[in-house]
Coordinates of C-alpha atoms in Angstrom, one line a residue:
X1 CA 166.9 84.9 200.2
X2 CA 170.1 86.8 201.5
X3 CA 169.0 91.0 202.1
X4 CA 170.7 92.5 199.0
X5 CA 170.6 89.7 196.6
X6 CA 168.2 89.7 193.5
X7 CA 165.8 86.7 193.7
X8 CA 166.6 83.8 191.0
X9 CA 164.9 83.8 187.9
X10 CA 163.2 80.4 187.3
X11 CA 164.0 79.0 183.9
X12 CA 160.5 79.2 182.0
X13 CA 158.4 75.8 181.6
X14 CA 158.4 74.4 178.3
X15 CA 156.3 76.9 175.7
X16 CA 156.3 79.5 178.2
X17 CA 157.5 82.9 176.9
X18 CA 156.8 82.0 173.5
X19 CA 153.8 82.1 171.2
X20 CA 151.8 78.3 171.3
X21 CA 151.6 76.8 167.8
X22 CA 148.2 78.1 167.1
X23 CA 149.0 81.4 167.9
X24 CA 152.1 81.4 165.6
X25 CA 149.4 79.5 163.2
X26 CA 147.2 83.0 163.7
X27 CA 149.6 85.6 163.1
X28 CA 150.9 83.3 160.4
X29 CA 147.4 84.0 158.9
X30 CA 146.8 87.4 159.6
X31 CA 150.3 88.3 157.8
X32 CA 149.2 86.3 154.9
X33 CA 145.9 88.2 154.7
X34 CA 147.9 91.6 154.9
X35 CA 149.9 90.3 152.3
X36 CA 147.1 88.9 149.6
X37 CA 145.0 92.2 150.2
X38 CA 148.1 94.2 148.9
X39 CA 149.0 91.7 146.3
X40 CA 145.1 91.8 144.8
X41 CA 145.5 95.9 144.5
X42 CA 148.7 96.3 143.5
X43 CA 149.3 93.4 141.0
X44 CA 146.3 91.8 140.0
X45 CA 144.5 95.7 140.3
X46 CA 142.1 94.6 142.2
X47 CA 139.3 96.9 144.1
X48 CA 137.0 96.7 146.3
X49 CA 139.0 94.1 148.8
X50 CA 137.2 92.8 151.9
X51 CA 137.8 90.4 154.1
X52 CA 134.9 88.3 154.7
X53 CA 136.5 85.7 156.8
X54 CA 134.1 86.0 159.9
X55 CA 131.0 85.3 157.4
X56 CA 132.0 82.1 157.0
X57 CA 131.4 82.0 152.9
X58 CA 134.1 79.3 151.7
X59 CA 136.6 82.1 150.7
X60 CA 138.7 84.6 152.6
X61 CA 138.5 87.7 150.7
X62 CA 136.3 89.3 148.4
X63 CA 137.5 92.1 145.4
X64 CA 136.5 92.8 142.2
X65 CA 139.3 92.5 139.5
X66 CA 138.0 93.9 135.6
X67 CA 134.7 94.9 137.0
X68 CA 134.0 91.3 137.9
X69 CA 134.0 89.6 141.2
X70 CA 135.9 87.4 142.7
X71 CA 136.2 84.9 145.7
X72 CA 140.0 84.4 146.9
X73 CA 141.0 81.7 149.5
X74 CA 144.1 82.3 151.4
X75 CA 146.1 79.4 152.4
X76 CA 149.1 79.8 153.9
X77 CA 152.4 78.2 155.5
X78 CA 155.3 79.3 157.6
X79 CA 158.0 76.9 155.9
X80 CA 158.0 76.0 152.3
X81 CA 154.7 74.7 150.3
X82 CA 153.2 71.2 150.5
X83 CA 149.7 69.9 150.2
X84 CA 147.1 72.2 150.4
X85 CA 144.2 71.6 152.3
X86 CA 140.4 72.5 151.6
X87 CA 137.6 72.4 153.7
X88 CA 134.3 70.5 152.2
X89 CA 132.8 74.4 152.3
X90 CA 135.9 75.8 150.3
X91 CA 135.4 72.9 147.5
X92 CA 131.6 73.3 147.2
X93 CA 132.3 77.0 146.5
X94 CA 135.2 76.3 144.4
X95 CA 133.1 74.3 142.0
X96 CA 129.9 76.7 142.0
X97 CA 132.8 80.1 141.6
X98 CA 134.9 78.2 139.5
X99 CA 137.0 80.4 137.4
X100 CA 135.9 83.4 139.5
X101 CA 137.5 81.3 142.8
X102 CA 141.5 81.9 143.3
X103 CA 143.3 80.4 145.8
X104 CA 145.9 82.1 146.9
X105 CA 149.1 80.3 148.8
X106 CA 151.6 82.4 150.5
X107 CA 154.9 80.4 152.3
X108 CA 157.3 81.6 154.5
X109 CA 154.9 83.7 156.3
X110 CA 157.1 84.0 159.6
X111 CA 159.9 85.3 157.5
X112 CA 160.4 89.4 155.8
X113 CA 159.7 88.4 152.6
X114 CA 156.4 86.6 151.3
X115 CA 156.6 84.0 148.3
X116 CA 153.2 84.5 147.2
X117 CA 151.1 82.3 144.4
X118 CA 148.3 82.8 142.7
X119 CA 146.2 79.4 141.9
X120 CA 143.8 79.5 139.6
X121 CA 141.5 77.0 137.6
X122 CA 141.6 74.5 140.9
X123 CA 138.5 73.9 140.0
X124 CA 139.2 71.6 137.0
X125 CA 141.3 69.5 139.0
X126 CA 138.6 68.4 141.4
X127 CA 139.2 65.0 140.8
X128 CA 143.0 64.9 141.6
X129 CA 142.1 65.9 145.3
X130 CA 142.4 63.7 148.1
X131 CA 138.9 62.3 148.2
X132 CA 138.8 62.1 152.2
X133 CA 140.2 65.2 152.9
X134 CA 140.4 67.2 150.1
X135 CA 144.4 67.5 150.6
X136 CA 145.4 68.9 146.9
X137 CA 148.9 67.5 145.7
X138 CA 151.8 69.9 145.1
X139 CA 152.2 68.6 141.6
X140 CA 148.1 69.4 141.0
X141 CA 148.0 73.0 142.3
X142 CA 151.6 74.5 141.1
X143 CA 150.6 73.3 137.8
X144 CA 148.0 75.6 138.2
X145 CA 150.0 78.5 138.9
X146 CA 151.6 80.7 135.8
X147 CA 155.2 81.8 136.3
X148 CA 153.7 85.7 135.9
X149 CA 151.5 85.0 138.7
X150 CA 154.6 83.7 141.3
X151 CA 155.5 87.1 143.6
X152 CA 157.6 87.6 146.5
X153 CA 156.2 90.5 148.2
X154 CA 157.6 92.0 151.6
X155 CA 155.7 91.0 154.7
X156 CA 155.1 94.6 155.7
X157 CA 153.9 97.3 153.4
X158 CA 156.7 99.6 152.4
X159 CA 156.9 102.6 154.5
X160 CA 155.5 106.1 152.9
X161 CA 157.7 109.1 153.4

């Protein structure tokens, strides 16, 4: 190089410089936990909220909403909704929670604003699931959503004064 000129940046290799998929796919999740714990106190009044993911259970979270507990499953996307997925773990507890088990599904989770529903009763729709995968149809779970239950919460808790 010529004394007194910078050295030339290298364009960055393809990925470089940005998150990987499964990191976006992380945060994605972590901002949809954040989001479902604040949604569980301040809407459905729940208490007690702990996130249990590391134990490995079948469900996410753990809160206790009109002194009884309950078992929520986050599922989340960055773009708008589609199928949801289960693991073989998340249906077996679904059936044994049942009504007790929500599933929670929160979309545009790379964006400033959440669109948050709660899913409850999946468990009486077993049968519509994909019977390989356990891939749950969009026309099975939204009809399992009530229109009270449909939030768009802010992807970061509101600032106190």
């Amino acid at each position: 190089s010529r004394q007194g000129t910078p050295p030339r940046k290298r364009a960055p290799a393809d990925g470089e410089g940005r998150p990987s998929t499964s990191e976006r796919q992380m945060e994605s999740e972590e901002a949809s936990i954040a989001t479902i714990m604040r949604l569980l106190a301040d809407k459905l009044d729940a208490s007690e909220v702990e996130d249990v993911r590391h134990l490995k259970k079948g469900w996410d979270l753990e809160c206790t909403i009109e002194g009884q507990a309950h078992f929520v499953e986050a599922k989340s996307r960055m773009r708008q909704e589609a199928r949801i997925e289960m693991s073989r773990n998340e249906r077996k507890m679904l059936l044994e929670k049942r009504s007790l088990y929500l599933v929670v599904h929160v979309s545009g989770t790379t964006g400033t604003e959440h669109h948050v529903e709660v899913i409850r009763n999946l468990h009486e729709h077993v049968g519509d699931f994909d019977a390989i995968n356990y891939e749950i149809p969009i026309e099975v779970w939204k009809g399992c959503v009530d229109d009270a239950e449909r939030f768009l919460q802010p992807a970061k808790p509101k600032q106190q004064p």
